[in-house]
XYZ file of C-alpha atoms in Angstrom:
429
model
C 44.491 23.642 23.094
C 47.188 20.940 23.033
C 49.907 23.582 22.908
C 48.364 25.286 25.953
C 48.418 21.963 27.820
C 52.087 21.451 26.953
C 53.009 24.985 27.970
C 51.178 24.714 31.285
C 52.640 21.293 32.139
C 56.202 22.395 31.395
C 55.700 25.691 33.235
C 54.548 23.749 36.302
C 58.014 22.192 36.574
C 59.383 25.586 37.602
C 57.098 25.532 40.646
C 58.610 22.359 42.073
C 60.495 22.925 45.329
C 64.228 22.307 45.565
C 65.122 19.824 48.295
C 67.206 16.761 49.163
C 65.905 14.803 46.161
C 68.080 16.743 43.741
C 71.768 16.008 44.132
C 74.383 18.666 43.514
C 72.063 21.623 44.066
C 72.931 24.284 46.670
C 71.860 23.283 50.196
C 70.900 26.892 50.881
C 68.410 26.741 47.992
C 66.212 24.349 49.971
C 62.611 25.497 49.766
C 63.022 27.719 46.721
C 61.108 26.785 43.618
C 63.141 25.710 40.631
C 62.041 28.886 38.881
C 63.154 31.058 41.775
C 66.539 29.353 41.866
C 66.970 29.770 38.104
C 66.131 33.468 38.396
C 69.043 33.910 40.825
C 71.464 32.932 38.012
C 73.948 31.434 40.416
C 77.453 30.445 39.401
C 77.991 26.722 39.094
C 81.349 27.211 40.815
C 80.669 29.793 43.533
C 76.895 29.616 43.966
C 76.794 26.850 46.537
C 76.523 23.811 44.254
C 78.015 20.663 45.763
C 80.088 18.122 43.904
C 79.520 15.973 42.024
C 77.247 18.076 39.839
C 76.233 17.434 36.264
C 75.697 20.443 34.016
C 74.453 20.931 30.481
C 75.960 23.589 28.256
C 73.344 26.165 27.255
C 75.242 26.980 24.076
C 75.785 23.364 23.022
C 72.136 22.443 23.577
C 70.921 25.272 21.346
C 73.540 24.511 18.711
C 72.541 20.837 18.525
C 68.823 21.600 18.327
C 69.423 23.933 15.408
C 71.847 21.553 13.678
C 69.369 18.665 13.463
C 66.486 20.939 12.549
C 68.499 22.193 9.589
C 69.709 18.733 8.594
C 66.222 17.213 8.635
C 64.731 20.090 6.656
C 67.537 19.994 4.086
C 66.855 16.301 3.407
C 63.061 16.427 3.436
C 62.812 14.351 6.598
C 60.250 14.629 9.344
C 61.840 14.241 12.760
C 60.589 12.426 15.855
C 63.621 12.415 18.169
C 63.820 9.522 20.581
C 62.718 10.912 23.916
C 64.111 8.025 25.966
C 67.514 9.708 25.648
C 66.609 12.513 28.046
C 63.041 11.857 29.295
C 62.996 15.607 29.805
C 59.759 17.379 28.785
C 61.534 20.753 28.684
C 63.842 19.383 26.014
C 60.888 17.822 24.173
C 59.322 21.265 24.069
C 62.479 22.750 22.597
C 62.753 19.922 20.061
C 59.170 20.531 18.950
C 59.879 24.257 18.709
C 62.795 23.352 16.434
C 60.581 21.530 13.972
C 60.140 18.028 15.398
C 57.057 16.217 14.078
C 56.621 14.416 17.394
C 58.589 12.427 19.969
C 59.591 8.746 19.873
C 59.116 6.456 22.879
C 60.435 2.994 23.732
C 57.868 1.672 26.242
C 54.293 2.528 27.294
C 55.459 4.173 30.531
C 57.237 6.792 28.440
C 54.093 7.337 26.371
C 52.224 8.118 29.586
C 54.888 10.674 30.554
C 54.691 12.281 27.121
C 50.917 12.516 27.318
C 51.087 14.065 30.782
C 53.062 16.856 29.122
C 50.723 17.234 26.160
C 52.709 15.532 23.387
C 50.256 15.017 20.524
C 52.332 12.862 18.157
C 54.104 9.813 19.547
C 55.953 7.071 17.694
C 56.487 3.973 19.843
C 59.496 2.080 18.475
C 58.457 -1.206 20.038
C 55.651 -3.742 19.909
C 53.162 -3.412 22.790
C 51.562 -6.626 24.034
C 50.801 -5.503 27.599
C 47.023 -5.604 27.990
C 46.932 -2.980 30.755
C 48.974 -0.575 28.643
C 46.749 -1.189 25.620
C 43.609 -0.552 27.689
C 45.081 2.804 28.772
C 46.116 3.614 25.193
C 42.647 2.865 23.844
C 41.087 5.232 26.368
C 43.661 7.919 25.580
C 43.031 7.690 21.837
C 39.267 7.676 22.283
C 39.394 10.732 24.534
C 41.513 12.837 22.191
C 40.799 12.691 18.446
C 43.882 14.844 17.759
C 46.285 12.392 19.428
C 48.416 10.655 16.757
C 50.035 7.414 17.884
C 52.040 4.855 15.901
C 53.590 1.617 17.201
C 55.680 -1.243 15.859
C 54.341 -4.724 15.154
C 56.737 -7.549 14.304
C 54.813 -10.795 14.861
C 51.466 -12.389 14.168
C 51.216 -13.361 17.824
C 51.836 -9.757 18.838
C 49.036 -8.625 16.555
C 46.704 -11.213 18.104
C 47.503 -9.995 21.620
C 47.048 -6.337 20.664
C 43.747 -7.069 18.958
C 42.418 -9.055 21.916
C 43.352 -6.343 24.433
C 41.919 -3.531 22.337
C 38.661 -5.403 21.752
C 38.433 -6.115 25.467
C 38.942 -2.383 26.111
C 36.165 -1.489 23.676
C 38.532 0.680 21.625
C 36.703 2.958 19.215
C 39.750 4.182 17.288
C 42.129 1.756 15.593
C 45.760 1.889 16.674
C 48.109 2.818 13.839
C 50.974 0.368 13.403
C 54.040 -0.061 11.211
C 55.580 -3.424 10.443
C 59.101 -3.598 11.821
C 61.731 -5.110 9.533
C 64.553 -6.541 11.635
C 68.166 -5.652 10.995
C 69.073 -9.227 10.113
C 69.868 -12.552 11.733
C 71.105 -12.007 15.275
C 69.771 -8.436 15.373
C 67.323 -7.112 17.940
C 63.545 -7.082 17.256
C 61.734 -7.048 13.932
C 60.446 -9.625 11.452
C 63.444 -11.190 9.733
C 62.139 -11.686 6.215
C 59.863 -9.867 3.809
C 57.538 -12.882 3.830
C 57.235 -12.633 7.608
C 56.544 -8.897 7.277
C 53.753 -9.675 4.816
C 52.269 -12.222 7.218
C 52.256 -9.616 9.988
C 50.614 -7.100 7.648
C 47.963 -9.673 6.748
C 47.279 -10.256 10.433
C 46.844 -6.507 10.973
C 44.428 -6.293 8.037
C 42.317 -9.051 9.574
C 41.653 -7.014 12.716
C 39.328 -4.097 13.243
C 41.457 -2.631 15.997
C 44.730 -1.983 14.141
C 45.522 -0.015 11.010
C 48.686 -0.564 8.963
C 50.248 2.820 8.107
C 53.757 1.913 6.981
C 57.053 0.196 7.707
C 59.937 0.936 10.034
C 63.068 -0.385 11.683
C 66.386 0.520 13.232
C 69.479 0.404 11.071
C 71.742 0.568 14.127
C 70.979 -3.118 14.756
C 72.311 -4.311 11.403
C 75.000 -6.873 12.307
C 78.542 -5.546 11.798
C 77.202 -2.247 10.487
C 79.092 -0.275 7.886
C 77.920 2.080 5.171
C 77.317 -0.680 2.650
C 75.439 -3.048 4.986
C 73.325 -0.282 6.483
C 72.336 1.097 3.096
C 71.510 -2.403 1.839
C 69.162 -2.923 4.784
C 67.579 0.502 4.321
C 66.900 -0.356 0.669
C 65.140 -3.498 1.857
C 62.994 -1.285 4.069
C 62.056 1.130 1.290
C 61.428 -1.778 -1.100
C 59.102 -3.294 1.503
C 57.156 -0.030 1.613
C 56.893 -0.019 -2.176
C 55.787 -3.679 -2.260
C 53.132 -3.086 0.392
C 51.914 -0.060 -1.559
C 51.748 -2.009 -4.815
C 49.713 -4.674 -3.036
C 47.131 -2.038 -2.077
C 47.837 -2.172 1.647
C 47.785 1.628 2.012
C 44.681 2.442 -0.064
C 42.740 4.068 2.794
C 45.557 6.294 4.088
C 46.361 9.964 3.653
C 50.085 9.229 4.030
C 52.468 6.294 4.355
C 55.009 6.226 7.182
C 58.562 5.019 6.510
C 60.780 5.387 9.558
C 64.334 4.619 10.689
C 67.279 6.519 12.017
C 69.383 6.453 15.122
C 72.232 8.824 15.879
C 74.961 6.850 14.093
C 73.604 6.449 10.545
C 71.169 9.264 9.841
C 73.205 10.207 6.748
C 72.548 6.751 5.273
C 68.850 7.093 6.143
C 68.713 10.462 4.363
C 70.459 9.063 1.288
C 68.294 5.962 0.906
C 65.008 7.615 1.816
C 65.728 10.112 -0.963
C 65.728 7.156 -3.389
C 62.257 5.992 -2.336
C 60.088 5.727 -5.467
C 56.830 7.613 -5.686
C 54.088 5.724 -3.889
C 50.326 5.999 -4.258
C 50.203 8.221 -1.191
C 52.505 10.943 0.184
C 55.255 9.531 2.394
C 56.158 10.707 5.881
C 59.901 9.957 6.035
C 60.452 9.882 9.768
C 63.900 10.124 11.348
C 64.212 9.195 15.046
C 67.725 10.160 16.217
C 67.749 11.120 19.903
C 71.291 11.313 21.296
C 72.057 14.409 19.223
C 70.418 16.727 21.763
C 73.320 16.478 24.188
C 75.783 14.548 22.006
C 78.758 13.263 24.024
C 82.512 13.066 24.476
C 82.874 9.397 23.590
C 80.659 6.959 21.712
C 78.684 9.435 19.610
C 81.624 11.781 19.134
C 83.203 8.933 17.152
C 80.019 7.663 15.463
C 78.167 10.823 14.436
C 77.475 10.964 10.704
C 78.641 14.584 10.724
C 82.159 13.130 10.823
C 81.418 11.788 7.328
C 79.558 14.874 6.086
C 81.163 17.788 7.991
C 79.905 20.244 5.407
C 76.351 19.531 6.617
C 76.916 20.431 10.254
C 78.387 19.277 13.525
C 77.248 18.464 17.042
C 78.756 19.748 20.279
C 79.026 17.730 23.513
C 76.761 19.370 26.084
C 77.436 17.297 29.211
C 80.096 18.078 31.772
C 80.265 16.350 35.146
C 82.173 18.337 37.752
C 83.721 16.259 40.542
C 86.188 17.093 43.271
C 89.498 15.540 44.252
C 88.863 14.039 47.678
C 92.004 11.944 48.066
C 95.592 11.774 46.780
C 96.746 8.785 48.810
C 99.880 8.039 46.828
C 101.894 9.393 43.876
C 100.159 8.816 40.560
C 96.775 8.161 42.129
C 93.784 10.400 42.846
C 90.145 9.829 43.706
C 87.197 11.999 42.676
C 83.849 12.003 44.447
C 81.857 10.879 41.393
C 81.276 7.280 40.420
C 78.838 4.857 38.832
C 75.879 6.585 40.503
C 76.761 9.845 38.742
C 78.477 9.098 35.414
C 77.673 6.939 32.410
C 80.162 4.089 32.184
C 78.443 1.451 30.026
C 80.350 2.423 26.865
C 83.423 4.448 27.860
C 85.010 5.784 31.033
C 84.532 9.500 31.778
C 87.162 11.711 30.163
C 88.961 14.320 32.333
C 88.947 17.613 30.443
C 89.616 20.511 32.810
C 91.055 21.137 36.262
C 89.723 24.071 38.278
C 92.111 25.024 41.059
C 90.707 25.128 44.588
C 93.370 27.716 45.440
C 92.755 30.434 42.852
C 89.861 29.221 40.602
C 92.061 29.155 37.509
C 91.366 26.416 34.966
C 93.775 24.382 32.905
C 93.521 21.323 30.644
C 93.371 18.014 32.514
C 96.435 16.718 30.688
C 97.889 13.689 32.419
C 94.653 12.539 34.068
C 92.934 9.274 33.107
C 89.908 7.677 34.727
C 90.810 4.006 35.019
C 87.818 2.689 36.972
C 84.650 3.705 38.786
C 83.343 2.625 42.169
C 79.812 3.545 43.236
C 80.871 6.987 44.467
C 84.524 7.302 43.428
C 86.426 7.728 40.191
C 89.878 6.138 40.159
C 92.204 8.576 38.399
C 95.728 7.909 37.193
C 97.865 11.067 37.473
C 100.987 11.619 35.367
C 104.171 12.557 37.248
C 104.251 16.103 35.836
C 100.548 16.884 36.466
C 99.685 19.137 39.407
C 96.525 18.018 41.181
C 95.486 18.711 44.774
C 92.749 17.616 47.126
C 89.924 20.123 46.670
C 90.492 20.782 42.960
C 87.463 20.421 40.711
C 87.793 18.198 37.644
C 85.460 18.430 34.639
C 84.611 15.065 33.103
C 83.289 14.529 29.602
C 80.817 11.646 29.384
C 80.028 8.938 26.860
C 76.460 7.783 26.061
C 73.777 10.428 26.708
C 71.033 7.922 27.526
C 72.775 6.665 30.652
C 73.973 10.117 31.643
C 70.536 11.717 31.806
C 68.988 8.892 33.808
C 71.307 9.386 36.801
C 70.143 12.964 37.444
C 66.627 14.211 38.221
C 67.383 17.933 37.946
C 70.262 19.138 35.782
C 71.588 22.725 35.784
C 71.963 24.397 32.397
C 75.052 26.596 32.519
C 76.347 29.242 30.169
C 80.012 29.205 29.177
C 81.003 31.409 32.152
C 79.275 29.050 34.612
C 76.069 31.079 35.066
C 73.169 28.663 35.632
C 70.120 29.820 33.713
C 67.756 26.848 33.901
C 67.235 23.356 35.326
C 66.182 20.339 33.274
C 63.841 17.872 35.020
C 64.033 14.223 33.962
C 61.493 11.437 34.585
C 63.367 8.138 34.707
């Protein structure tokens, strides 16, 4: 039944009408449904799309989905990719089809989106102390006995607030929680010491509204992370799970949850989780990497663990932002019609990769072009003396940081290598 709900909700996205809300799409597609437009298989370059337009590579998306499915299976890891990267239910559906256990969320609003699209297993990598959100969650859990939900707790006060809100809501099912171990002093969230983790676990045990099911954290927040520091923290996490188990904290469970894993250190997570000693219950070793689905041409290209273990796979950048040269006001300077409203810029500037001639549609490498700054709607491009570039030419930009690329576009064309658009990905930021 849940699968039917998911299928129907995702299928309904194809019935949405194309209009002014969706930038970059062909003006003459106004009024068509998304499904009708996809069926036309228009060319990204000659099918009426307006610049700037962000596209996802059909081939790279499929490659990345398969790569992480294989990696997780090879290392005995369950996989709950972080959905805040894309907030795209169509991609969630594909991730689940490629073996994902469930989808990770960051805030209650995202949980509501996931539930609207029938996601049955959700890991919330944050503590929730919002009473209104907890009232909604209690009703959602009570209404659907097959809905599996897990959230962080990292403080006694947080546990008190959760308990009070859930009791006020009359919750009939306890909310499953994992104690979050912080990455260290100066890191983000999470209890800093094992003693603090134990105090949080004791507070959970004293409630009737929460159930402790494991431990978790995020190794990407370890200060000055390197292989040694990250693995040391991960061993603290697995030792905490073993200590909690030895203390009888998991006696009433069918399985214990141990979770970590962003997109920069999943190899370390795999290595250390493999060392986890046998506990009294089976262990769900849950990896949460999210940026892999689109990868990128900057931050994650440099950080991906596949650089360290190339024999285990690789990821391909799937994003390409096409912008047009709208001004060449002086030698060495050009302006594109894409800026901060269109391209991620919080980690690295967009990277010019290809030039598509407005004269004859030929493409060539964007050698000699460098994006030096972004305005709201313009990219400032430095042009080498020997680089030919004219007003009207299209320039393909590689992007850094998937999370802030997805959230600038509500409907993203999926294009095959020849430019044929086969689908459109709807996001919900």
